[in-house]
Amino acid sequence: MSTTTPETTTADAVGTNRWYLSSAPIIRALVHLCVPMAAAMIVGAVYNVINAGFIGSLHDNALLAAVTFGTPILGLVMAVGGVFGVGGGALISRLLGAAEREPEKAAEIKHVSSFAVWGAVIAGVVLGAAGLLLLNPLVTLLGADASAVPATSAYVAVMLAFVPVLAAAFCLEQLVRAEGASRQVMIGLIGSTIANLLFDVLFILTLHWGVAGAALAMGLSNLGVVIYFVVWLQRNSENVSLAPRWFTLSPSVLKPVFGVGVGELLQASFLIVTSLVLNNLAAAYGDGPLAAMGVAVRIAQVPEFLLMGVTLGVLPLLAYAYGKGDRARLFSALRASGIVVGGVGVLFSVLVFVFRDQVFTAFVPDRTVLAIGVSILTAQLVAMIANGFAGLITSLFQATGKALAATVMSVTQGVLFIPIVLLGNLWFGLPGIIWALTVTEGIVFLVGIVLWLAYRRSIDRGLFEGSAERADAALEAAA
């Protein structure tokens, strides 16, 4: 007679999302989890370029400026969704892994998922309402001059009205990923991008609603992705529930969710500040360096998104293995991810550097920009590799619930970059600005190594607590 439990059967069903987390070969699991994430991010980057083209076709610089001024608000909203989504998603994956040994753990997932989604919605309502009440001073704070105020106000107002939807969309994306369903995440995000483009055509080119139409298109497309993720979870997830009756403020949920999620909010906040500082410093050297910097960032985006696809995609796998107590699988996944990050980073860096002249002239025909552009691109690519490894370490800490270490990794870049770029500008001028991010990312990676060594024993203890040895010992004690 078989002794296989229902939980084991579910986990071992070949080809299911749970199987990829539980027992699929590591390479297959990484392909399943990471490739769709990278694809969706690249499609999103392409959309950003096309969307800028739609707005640019209106031949009004104030409209393009309005979208630029509104970008920090969008980043902040995504970070709010990340507080609940990333923290909740990591906890759900750990509980799924723990449920293989302790089936009662699965019941806790309903509380986590309901808290994450409704917490994101409530925070979005508060943030959106506050922003609308303080719209005029907010637009001024964003830096809009007199000519850009009307367009910026229209863009930001519509975006603020959709803040609960945007926060919920980002949160739900993390919860679906937590179950290993990265392919469904890719479908949702790419579908949302296509819908956004269609709405852009309608609202911007046909109805001539300008940037308000662009914000409305973004809000409605995200509403579509919310509906898609909610329907998918209700139909396919055995454990996740979005019903308000499961909402809880229990410390056992709040502490791990906020412990990991707050780092995402702080990281996004620092990124906004550092971006503003960098742009202002670079602007003092004229349009050439700014143009070269913009081109270098776009070129480096493709390999950077591939690396982010790996570091974000592997998080549910690491969390599941940790919750299950499967030390071998955790470190196999970490090792394979590290090899992929290093391999992809070095390969793309070499290819882009070898063909740097052809790549740069495709974006900017001005040969005077090429020399400074190559220097900026080199610095960007080296920083990208260091950032890939630092991101992998951050995902490990988030997956294992090491909130303090994850938060330190999330904020270190922002804390270090501002003094480094200011001193670099003071001591070395433009080269100091160009290489400031590279130096910062290198230091962050070293900080990650130090933290990994410091937390290695704690992670090993957590693995043992969720291991088969612990379960066997508990059974023996009960007997």
Short mmCIF file of C-alpha atoms in Angstrom, two decimals:
data_model
loop_
_atom_site.label_atom_id
_atom_site.label_comp_id
_atom_site.label_asym_id
_atom_site.label_seq_id
_atom_site.Cartn_x
_atom_site.Cartn_y
_atom_site.Cartn_z
CA MET A 1 0.00 0.00 0.00
CA SER A 2 1.33 3.46 -0.95
CA THR A 3 2.29 5.81 1.83
CA THR A 4 2.44 8.87 -0.43
CA THR A 5 0.55 11.81 1.03
CA PRO A 6 -1.64 14.14 -1.02
CA GLU A 7 0.91 16.92 -0.47
CA THR A 8 3.72 14.79 -1.86
CA THR A 9 1.61 13.78 -4.83
CA THR A 10 0.88 17.41 -5.66
CA ALA A 11 4.53 18.39 -5.31
CA ASP A 12 5.77 15.46 -7.39
CA ALA A 13 3.31 15.83 -10.29
CA VAL A 14 5.71 16.36 -13.18
CA GLY A 15 5.18 19.57 -15.12
CA THR A 16 3.15 21.42 -12.48
CA ASN A 17 4.32 24.72 -11.05
CA ARG A 18 4.74 23.06 -7.65
CA TRP A 19 6.95 20.36 -9.22
CA TYR A 20 9.32 23.01 -10.56
CA LEU A 21 9.71 24.38 -7.05
CA SER A 22 9.90 21.03 -5.28
CA SER A 23 11.83 18.48 -7.30
CA ALA A 24 12.43 19.44 -10.95
CA PRO A 25 16.05 19.38 -12.14
CA ILE A 26 17.62 22.70 -11.22
CA ILE A 27 18.29 23.83 -14.79
CA ARG A 28 14.70 23.07 -15.85
CA ALA A 29 13.41 24.88 -12.79
CA LEU A 30 15.55 27.93 -13.53
CA VAL A 31 14.42 28.03 -17.16
CA HIS A 32 10.78 27.73 -16.08
CA LEU A 33 11.08 30.44 -13.42
CA CYS A 34 13.59 32.89 -14.90
CA VAL A 35 13.16 33.00 -18.69
CA PRO A 36 9.52 34.20 -18.59
CA MET A 37 10.46 36.89 -16.06
CA ALA A 38 13.28 38.19 -18.27
CA ALA A 39 11.05 38.09 -21.37
CA ALA A 40 8.31 40.09 -19.67
CA MET A 41 10.81 42.70 -18.45
CA ILE A 42 12.34 43.09 -21.91
CA VAL A 43 8.87 43.50 -23.46
CA GLY A 44 8.14 46.13 -20.84
CA ALA A 45 11.33 48.00 -21.76
CA VAL A 46 10.39 47.93 -25.44
CA TYR A 47 6.95 49.29 -24.52
CA ASN A 48 8.54 52.22 -22.66
CA VAL A 49 10.35 53.22 -25.85
CA ILE A 50 7.19 52.90 -27.97
CA ASN A 51 5.11 54.82 -25.43
CA ALA A 52 7.65 57.66 -25.49
CA GLY A 53 7.26 57.63 -29.29
CA PHE A 54 3.47 57.99 -29.02
CA ILE A 55 3.79 60.99 -26.73
CA GLY A 56 6.67 62.41 -28.77
CA SER A 57 4.49 62.28 -31.90
CA LEU A 58 2.41 65.07 -30.36
CA HIS A 59 5.45 67.38 -30.72
CA ASP A 60 5.03 68.96 -27.31
CA ASN A 61 8.06 68.85 -25.02
CA ALA A 62 5.87 69.67 -22.01
CA LEU A 63 4.08 66.34 -22.45
CA LEU A 64 7.34 64.36 -22.49
CA ALA A 65 8.51 66.33 -19.46
CA ALA A 66 5.28 65.49 -17.63
CA VAL A 67 5.88 61.76 -18.05
CA THR A 68 9.45 62.19 -16.80
CA PHE A 69 8.30 64.17 -13.77
CA GLY A 70 5.68 61.53 -12.98
CA THR A 71 8.13 58.62 -13.08
CA PRO A 72 9.15 58.88 -9.38
CA ILE A 73 5.48 58.57 -8.37
CA LEU A 74 5.13 55.41 -10.43
CA GLY A 75 8.29 54.00 -8.86
CA LEU A 76 6.97 54.76 -5.39
CA VAL A 77 3.64 53.06 -6.15
CA MET A 78 5.41 49.93 -7.40
CA ALA A 79 7.48 49.96 -4.22
CA VAL A 80 4.31 50.06 -2.10
CA GLY A 81 3.04 47.02 -3.99
CA GLY A 82 6.44 45.43 -3.44
CA VAL A 83 6.25 45.88 0.32
CA PHE A 84 3.29 43.51 0.42
CA GLY A 85 4.02 41.46 -2.70
CA VAL A 86 7.70 40.63 -2.27
CA GLY A 87 7.42 40.05 1.47
CA GLY A 88 4.18 38.08 1.11
CA GLY A 89 5.42 36.10 -1.88
CA ALA A 90 8.63 35.00 -0.16
CA LEU A 91 6.65 33.88 2.90
CA ILE A 92 4.14 31.95 0.76
CA SER A 93 6.93 30.06 -1.02
CA ARG A 94 8.53 29.17 2.32
CA LEU A 95 5.19 27.94 3.67
CA LEU A 96 4.61 25.85 0.53
CA GLY A 97 7.95 24.17 1.10
CA ALA A 98 7.26 23.66 4.81
CA ALA A 99 3.86 22.13 3.95
CA GLU A 100 5.62 19.13 2.38
CA ARG A 101 6.62 18.11 5.92
CA GLU A 102 3.93 19.85 7.93
CA PRO A 103 0.71 19.98 5.85
CA GLU A 104 -0.97 22.32 8.35
CA LYS A 105 1.43 25.09 7.23
CA ALA A 106 -0.51 25.40 3.96
CA ALA A 107 -3.49 26.81 5.88
CA GLU A 108 -1.43 29.86 6.86
CA ILE A 109 -1.03 30.87 3.20
CA LYS A 110 -4.63 32.14 3.03
CA HIS A 111 -3.90 34.66 5.77
CA VAL A 112 -0.67 35.81 4.09
CA SER A 113 -2.18 36.24 0.63
CA SER A 114 -5.29 38.05 1.86
CA PHE A 115 -3.22 40.40 4.01
CA ALA A 116 -0.79 41.11 1.16
CA VAL A 117 -3.41 41.95 -1.45
CA TRP A 118 -5.78 43.94 0.74
CA GLY A 119 -2.87 45.62 2.50
CA ALA A 120 -1.59 46.79 -0.90
CA VAL A 121 -5.06 48.04 -1.87
CA ILE A 122 -5.59 49.91 1.42
CA ALA A 123 -2.12 51.48 1.25
CA GLY A 124 -2.83 52.43 -2.37
CA VAL A 125 -6.12 54.11 -1.43
CA VAL A 126 -4.43 56.14 1.31
CA LEU A 127 -1.47 57.10 -0.89
CA GLY A 128 -3.66 57.98 -3.88
CA ALA A 129 -6.11 60.05 -1.84
CA ALA A 130 -3.31 61.95 -0.10
CA GLY A 131 -1.66 62.65 -3.44
CA LEU A 132 -4.86 63.99 -5.00
CA LEU A 133 -5.51 66.24 -2.00
CA LEU A 134 -1.96 67.61 -2.23
CA LEU A 135 -1.71 67.55 -6.03
CA ASN A 136 -0.42 71.10 -6.58
CA PRO A 137 2.43 71.01 -4.05
CA LEU A 138 3.25 67.47 -5.19
CA VAL A 139 3.64 68.57 -8.81
CA THR A 140 5.87 71.43 -7.68
CA LEU A 141 7.95 69.04 -5.58
CA LEU A 142 8.44 66.80 -8.63
CA GLY A 143 10.20 69.72 -10.33
CA ALA A 144 7.67 70.72 -13.00
CA ASP A 145 8.18 74.30 -14.23
CA ALA A 146 5.33 76.62 -15.18
CA SER A 147 5.03 75.33 -18.74
CA ALA A 148 4.89 71.68 -17.65
CA VAL A 149 2.55 72.09 -14.65
CA PRO A 150 -0.78 71.57 -16.48
CA ALA A 151 0.36 68.40 -18.28
CA THR A 152 2.15 67.04 -15.21
CA SER A 153 -0.90 67.68 -13.03
CA ALA A 154 -3.15 65.84 -15.49
CA TYR A 155 -0.77 62.88 -15.78
CA VAL A 156 -0.14 62.56 -12.04
CA ALA A 157 -3.82 63.01 -11.12
CA VAL A 158 -4.98 60.14 -13.32
CA MET A 159 -2.09 57.97 -12.09
CA LEU A 160 -2.98 58.70 -8.45
CA ALA A 161 -6.58 57.67 -9.10
CA PHE A 162 -5.28 54.25 -10.16
CA VAL A 163 -2.76 53.81 -7.32
CA PRO A 164 -4.76 51.01 -5.59
CA VAL A 165 -4.94 49.14 -8.90
CA LEU A 166 -1.23 49.61 -9.67
CA ALA A 167 -0.19 48.48 -6.18
CA ALA A 168 -2.51 45.45 -6.32
CA ALA A 169 -1.21 44.47 -9.77
CA PHE A 170 2.40 44.44 -8.62
CA CYS A 171 1.50 42.59 -5.42
CA LEU A 172 -0.52 39.93 -7.24
CA GLU A 173 2.33 39.39 -9.68
CA GLN A 174 4.59 38.42 -6.76
CA LEU A 175 1.96 36.09 -5.28
CA VAL A 176 1.51 34.23 -8.56
CA ARG A 177 5.29 33.94 -8.89
CA ALA A 178 5.43 32.58 -5.34
CA GLU A 179 3.61 29.46 -6.56
CA GLY A 180 6.16 28.96 -9.33
CA ALA A 181 3.78 30.19 -12.04
CA SER A 182 6.22 32.51 -13.80
CA ARG A 183 4.82 31.58 -17.22
CA GLN A 184 1.42 32.89 -16.13
CA VAL A 185 3.11 36.05 -14.86
CA MET A 186 4.74 36.51 -18.27
CA ILE A 187 1.38 36.05 -20.01
CA GLY A 188 -0.24 38.59 -17.71
CA LEU A 189 2.50 41.19 -18.09
CA ILE A 190 2.84 40.84 -21.86
CA GLY A 191 -0.95 40.93 -22.22
CA SER A 192 -1.01 44.08 -20.12
CA THR A 193 1.67 45.65 -22.32
CA ILE A 194 -0.29 44.88 -25.50
CA ALA A 195 -3.46 46.29 -23.94
CA ASN A 196 -1.51 49.39 -22.91
CA LEU A 197 -0.35 49.93 -26.49
CA LEU A 198 -3.91 49.58 -27.83
CA PHE A 199 -5.22 52.03 -25.23
CA ASP A 200 -2.39 54.43 -26.16
CA VAL A 201 -3.51 54.38 -29.78
CA LEU A 202 -7.09 55.05 -28.69
CA PHE A 203 -6.51 57.68 -26.02
CA ILE A 204 -3.42 59.48 -27.40
CA LEU A 205 -3.58 59.22 -31.18
CA THR A 206 -7.36 58.95 -31.72
CA LEU A 207 -8.98 60.87 -28.86
CA HIS A 208 -5.99 63.24 -28.34
CA TRP A 209 -6.11 63.06 -24.55
CA GLY A 210 -2.35 63.55 -24.27
CA VAL A 211 -0.55 62.42 -21.11
CA ALA A 212 -3.83 61.98 -19.25
CA GLY A 213 -4.65 59.37 -21.89
CA ALA A 214 -1.25 57.73 -21.34
CA ALA A 215 -1.91 57.48 -17.60
CA LEU A 216 -5.44 56.19 -18.21
CA ALA A 217 -4.07 53.55 -20.61
CA MET A 218 -1.59 52.41 -17.96
CA GLY A 219 -4.29 52.26 -15.28
CA LEU A 220 -6.78 50.29 -17.37
CA SER A 221 -4.16 47.82 -18.59
CA ASN A 222 -3.12 47.19 -15.00
CA LEU A 223 -6.76 46.70 -14.04
CA GLY A 224 -6.84 44.01 -16.71
CA VAL A 225 -3.79 42.28 -15.26
CA VAL A 226 -5.35 42.40 -11.77
CA ILE A 227 -8.44 40.64 -13.10
CA TYR A 228 -6.29 38.05 -14.90
CA PHE A 229 -4.21 37.23 -11.81
CA VAL A 230 -7.26 37.09 -9.52
CA VAL A 231 -9.09 34.72 -11.86
CA TRP A 232 -6.00 32.54 -12.29
CA LEU A 233 -5.41 32.26 -8.55
CA GLN A 234 -9.05 31.42 -7.84
CA ARG A 235 -9.09 28.71 -10.47
CA ASN A 236 -5.64 27.19 -10.01
CA SER A 237 -4.31 27.84 -6.51
CA GLU A 238 -5.18 25.36 -3.78
CA ASN A 239 -3.75 27.52 -1.01
CA VAL A 240 -3.92 31.22 -1.91
CA SER A 241 -7.12 33.07 -1.03
CA LEU A 242 -7.92 36.72 -1.63
CA ALA A 243 -11.12 36.69 0.44
CA PRO A 244 -11.21 39.54 3.01
CA ARG A 245 -12.31 37.10 5.73
CA TRP A 246 -8.76 35.71 5.82
CA PHE A 247 -7.25 39.18 6.38
CA THR A 248 -5.21 39.26 9.56
CA LEU A 249 -2.90 41.54 11.51
CA SER A 250 -1.19 38.67 13.27
CA PRO A 251 2.50 39.31 14.07
CA SER A 252 3.32 35.93 12.51
CA VAL A 253 2.24 37.45 9.17
CA LEU A 254 3.12 41.13 9.59
CA LYS A 255 6.65 40.62 10.82
CA PRO A 256 8.01 38.45 7.96
CA VAL A 257 6.05 40.34 5.27
CA PHE A 258 7.15 43.80 6.35
CA GLY A 259 10.60 42.58 7.38
CA VAL A 260 11.38 41.70 3.77
CA GLY A 261 9.04 44.13 2.02
CA VAL A 262 10.18 47.36 3.68
CA GLY A 263 13.59 46.88 2.07
CA GLU A 264 11.90 47.12 -1.34
CA LEU A 265 10.30 50.43 -0.38
CA LEU A 266 13.56 51.88 0.92
CA GLN A 267 15.45 50.70 -2.16
CA ALA A 268 12.93 52.35 -4.49
CA SER A 269 13.06 55.57 -2.49
CA PHE A 270 16.85 55.69 -2.68
CA LEU A 271 16.77 54.95 -6.42
CA ILE A 272 14.54 57.97 -6.98
CA VAL A 273 16.89 60.22 -5.02
CA THR A 274 20.06 58.87 -6.64
CA SER A 275 18.56 59.26 -10.12
CA LEU A 276 17.77 62.91 -9.44
CA VAL A 277 21.28 63.55 -8.03
CA LEU A 278 22.98 61.82 -10.97
CA ASN A 279 20.97 63.69 -13.61
CA ASN A 280 21.64 67.06 -11.99
CA LEU A 281 25.39 66.45 -11.72
CA ALA A 282 25.70 65.15 -15.28
CA ALA A 283 23.67 68.06 -16.68
CA ALA A 284 26.45 70.44 -15.63
CA TYR A 285 28.73 68.87 -18.27
CA GLY A 286 26.39 69.58 -21.18
CA ASP A 287 24.05 67.65 -23.44
CA GLY A 288 26.72 65.28 -24.80
CA PRO A 289 27.35 63.30 -21.60
CA LEU A 290 23.61 63.25 -20.85
CA ALA A 291 22.86 61.85 -24.30
CA ALA A 292 25.66 59.29 -24.02
CA MET A 293 24.45 58.26 -20.57
CA GLY A 294 20.90 57.79 -21.84
CA VAL A 295 22.09 55.62 -24.73
CA ALA A 296 24.41 53.55 -22.52
CA VAL A 297 21.58 52.84 -20.08
CA ARG A 298 19.33 51.65 -22.91
CA ILE A 299 22.03 49.38 -24.35
CA ALA A 300 22.81 47.85 -20.97
CA GLN A 301 19.11 47.28 -20.24
CA VAL A 302 18.81 44.02 -22.20
CA PRO A 303 21.52 42.05 -20.34
CA GLU A 304 20.51 43.78 -17.10
CA PHE A 305 16.92 42.57 -17.49
CA LEU A 306 18.17 39.05 -18.24
CA LEU A 307 20.13 39.08 -14.97
CA MET A 308 17.14 40.49 -13.09
CA GLY A 309 15.03 37.71 -14.59
CA VAL A 310 17.40 35.22 -12.95
CA THR A 311 17.73 36.94 -9.56
CA LEU A 312 13.98 37.60 -9.25
CA GLY A 313 12.86 34.35 -10.84
CA VAL A 314 14.94 32.13 -8.56
CA LEU A 315 13.54 33.66 -5.34
CA PRO A 316 10.49 31.34 -5.05
CA LEU A 317 12.73 28.32 -5.65
CA LEU A 318 15.13 29.38 -2.89
CA ALA A 319 12.26 30.14 -0.49
CA TYR A 320 10.53 26.83 -1.19
CA ALA A 321 13.73 24.82 -0.64
CA TYR A 322 14.41 26.74 2.57
CA GLY A 323 10.92 26.16 3.94
CA LYS A 324 11.20 22.47 3.04
CA GLY A 325 14.61 22.19 4.69
CA ASP A 326 16.21 20.96 1.45
CA ARG A 327 19.78 22.24 1.85
CA ALA A 328 21.12 20.50 -1.25
CA ARG A 329 18.43 22.00 -3.49
CA LEU A 330 18.82 25.48 -2.02
CA PHE A 331 22.55 25.61 -2.64
CA SER A 332 22.30 23.88 -6.03
CA ALA A 333 19.84 26.56 -7.14
CA LEU A 334 22.05 29.31 -5.71
CA ARG A 335 25.16 27.90 -7.39
CA ALA A 336 23.47 27.43 -10.78
CA SER A 337 22.00 30.94 -10.61
CA GLY A 338 25.41 32.38 -9.84
CA ILE A 339 26.92 30.63 -12.85
CA VAL A 340 24.13 31.95 -15.09
CA VAL A 341 24.50 35.49 -13.75
CA GLY A 342 28.26 35.44 -14.28
CA GLY A 343 28.02 33.79 -17.70
CA VAL A 344 25.29 36.04 -19.09
CA GLY A 345 26.91 39.16 -17.65
CA VAL A 346 30.36 38.44 -19.07
CA LEU A 347 29.06 37.19 -22.45
CA PHE A 348 26.89 40.23 -23.12
CA SER A 349 29.52 42.61 -21.81
CA VAL A 350 32.14 41.20 -24.21
CA LEU A 351 29.72 41.23 -27.18
CA VAL A 352 28.53 44.78 -26.54
CA PHE A 353 32.06 46.03 -25.95
CA VAL A 354 33.42 44.41 -29.14
CA PHE A 355 30.64 45.93 -31.25
CA ARG A 356 30.42 49.15 -29.24
CA ASP A 357 30.96 51.48 -32.20
CA GLN A 358 28.22 49.90 -34.29
CA VAL A 359 25.80 49.71 -31.36
CA PHE A 360 26.33 53.31 -30.28
CA THR A 361 26.12 54.84 -33.75
CA ALA A 362 22.79 53.05 -34.24
CA PHE A 363 21.42 55.24 -31.43
CA VAL A 364 23.49 58.42 -31.79
CA PRO A 365 25.15 59.31 -35.10
CA ASP A 366 27.21 62.08 -33.48
CA ARG A 367 30.78 60.77 -33.36
CA THR A 368 31.72 63.23 -30.61
CA VAL A 369 29.41 61.38 -28.24
CA LEU A 370 30.98 58.01 -29.06
CA ALA A 371 34.19 58.37 -27.00
CA ILE A 372 32.44 59.41 -23.80
CA GLY A 373 29.68 56.88 -24.53
CA VAL A 374 32.10 53.96 -24.64
CA SER A 375 33.50 54.92 -21.25
CA ILE A 376 30.01 55.19 -19.77
CA LEU A 377 28.97 51.87 -21.33
CA THR A 378 32.03 50.09 -19.93
CA ALA A 379 31.25 51.38 -16.45
CA GLN A 380 27.57 50.37 -16.84
CA LEU A 381 28.42 46.82 -17.90
CA VAL A 382 30.87 46.23 -15.04
CA ALA A 383 28.33 47.65 -12.58
CA MET A 384 25.67 45.38 -14.10
CA ILE A 385 27.67 42.21 -13.34
CA ALA A 386 28.34 43.27 -9.75
CA ASN A 387 24.67 44.22 -9.36
CA GLY A 388 23.60 40.80 -10.67
CA PHE A 389 25.54 38.97 -7.96
CA ALA A 390 24.39 41.45 -5.29
CA GLY A 391 20.78 40.92 -6.44
CA LEU A 392 21.20 37.17 -6.12
CA ILE A 393 22.45 37.52 -2.56
CA THR A 394 19.52 39.84 -1.77
CA SER A 395 17.09 37.24 -3.15
CA LEU A 396 18.68 34.61 -0.90
CA PHE A 397 18.14 36.77 2.19
CA GLN A 398 14.55 37.55 1.15
CA ALA A 399 13.85 33.87 0.47
CA THR A 400 15.20 32.78 3.84
CA GLY A 401 13.40 35.55 5.75
CA LYS A 402 16.60 37.30 6.87
CA ALA A 403 14.89 40.68 7.01
CA LEU A 404 17.77 42.76 8.39
CA ALA A 405 20.28 41.42 5.88
CA ALA A 406 17.82 41.88 2.99
CA THR A 407 17.12 45.46 4.07
CA VAL A 408 20.83 46.26 4.39
CA MET A 409 21.41 44.95 0.87
CA SER A 410 18.45 46.93 -0.47
CA VAL A 411 19.51 50.29 0.97
CA THR A 412 23.31 50.05 0.82
CA GLN A 413 23.46 51.17 -2.80
CA GLY A 414 21.43 54.30 -2.11
CA VAL A 415 23.31 55.12 1.08
CA LEU A 416 26.72 54.77 -0.60
CA PHE A 417 26.03 56.14 -4.07
CA ILE A 418 25.25 59.75 -3.13
CA PRO A 419 28.52 60.44 -1.22
CA ILE A 420 30.53 58.44 -3.78
CA VAL A 421 29.13 60.33 -6.78
CA LEU A 422 29.50 63.70 -5.03
CA LEU A 423 33.11 62.99 -4.10
CA GLY A 424 33.78 61.50 -7.55
CA ASN A 425 32.52 64.68 -9.19
CA LEU A 426 34.55 66.84 -6.81
CA TRP A 427 37.82 64.90 -7.21
CA PHE A 428 37.68 63.54 -10.77
CA GLY A 429 34.98 65.51 -12.57
CA LEU A 430 32.92 63.68 -15.21
CA PRO A 431 34.89 60.38 -14.96
CA GLY A 432 34.09 60.36 -11.24
CA ILE A 433 30.38 60.56 -12.05
CA ILE A 434 30.64 57.88 -14.73
CA TRP A 435 32.38 55.33 -12.48
CA ALA A 436 30.52 56.16 -9.25
CA LEU A 437 27.82 53.54 -9.86
CA THR A 438 30.44 50.89 -10.68
CA VAL A 439 32.34 51.56 -7.46
CA THR A 440 29.09 51.55 -5.49
CA GLU A 441 27.90 48.24 -6.95
CA GLY A 442 31.28 46.66 -6.25
CA ILE A 443 31.09 47.70 -2.61
CA VAL A 444 27.49 46.47 -2.32
CA PHE A 445 28.58 43.08 -3.65
CA LEU A 446 31.38 42.92 -1.06
CA VAL A 447 28.89 43.86 1.66
CA GLY A 448 26.71 41.00 0.44
CA ILE A 449 29.60 38.53 0.76
CA VAL A 450 30.28 39.71 4.31
CA LEU A 451 26.59 39.39 5.23
CA TRP A 452 26.41 35.94 3.64
CA LEU A 453 29.33 34.77 5.79
CA ALA A 454 27.71 36.32 8.86
CA TYR A 455 24.29 34.69 8.22
CA ARG A 456 25.48 31.33 6.92
CA ARG A 457 25.02 29.53 10.24
CA SER A 458 21.60 31.12 10.78
CA ILE A 459 20.47 29.90 7.35
CA ASP A 460 21.79 26.42 8.11
CA ARG A 461 19.82 26.38 11.37
CA GLY A 462 16.67 27.41 9.54
CA LEU A 463 17.21 24.65 6.99
CA PHE A 464 17.55 22.07 9.73
CA GLU A 465 14.34 23.28 11.37
CA GLY A 466 12.46 22.53 8.16
CA SER A 467 14.32 19.34 7.33
CA ALA A 468 13.28 15.72 7.31
CA GLU A 469 15.59 15.10 10.29
CA ARG A 470 13.55 17.50 12.40
CA ALA A 471 10.28 15.90 11.31
CA ASP A 472 11.61 12.43 12.17
CA ALA A 473 12.84 13.64 15.54
CA ALA A 474 9.41 15.15 16.30
CA LEU A 475 7.69 11.86 15.40
CA GLU A 476 10.07 9.92 17.64
CA ALA A 477 9.44 12.33 20.51
CA ALA A 478 5.68 12.00 20.06
CA ALA A 479 5.94 8.20 20.11
#
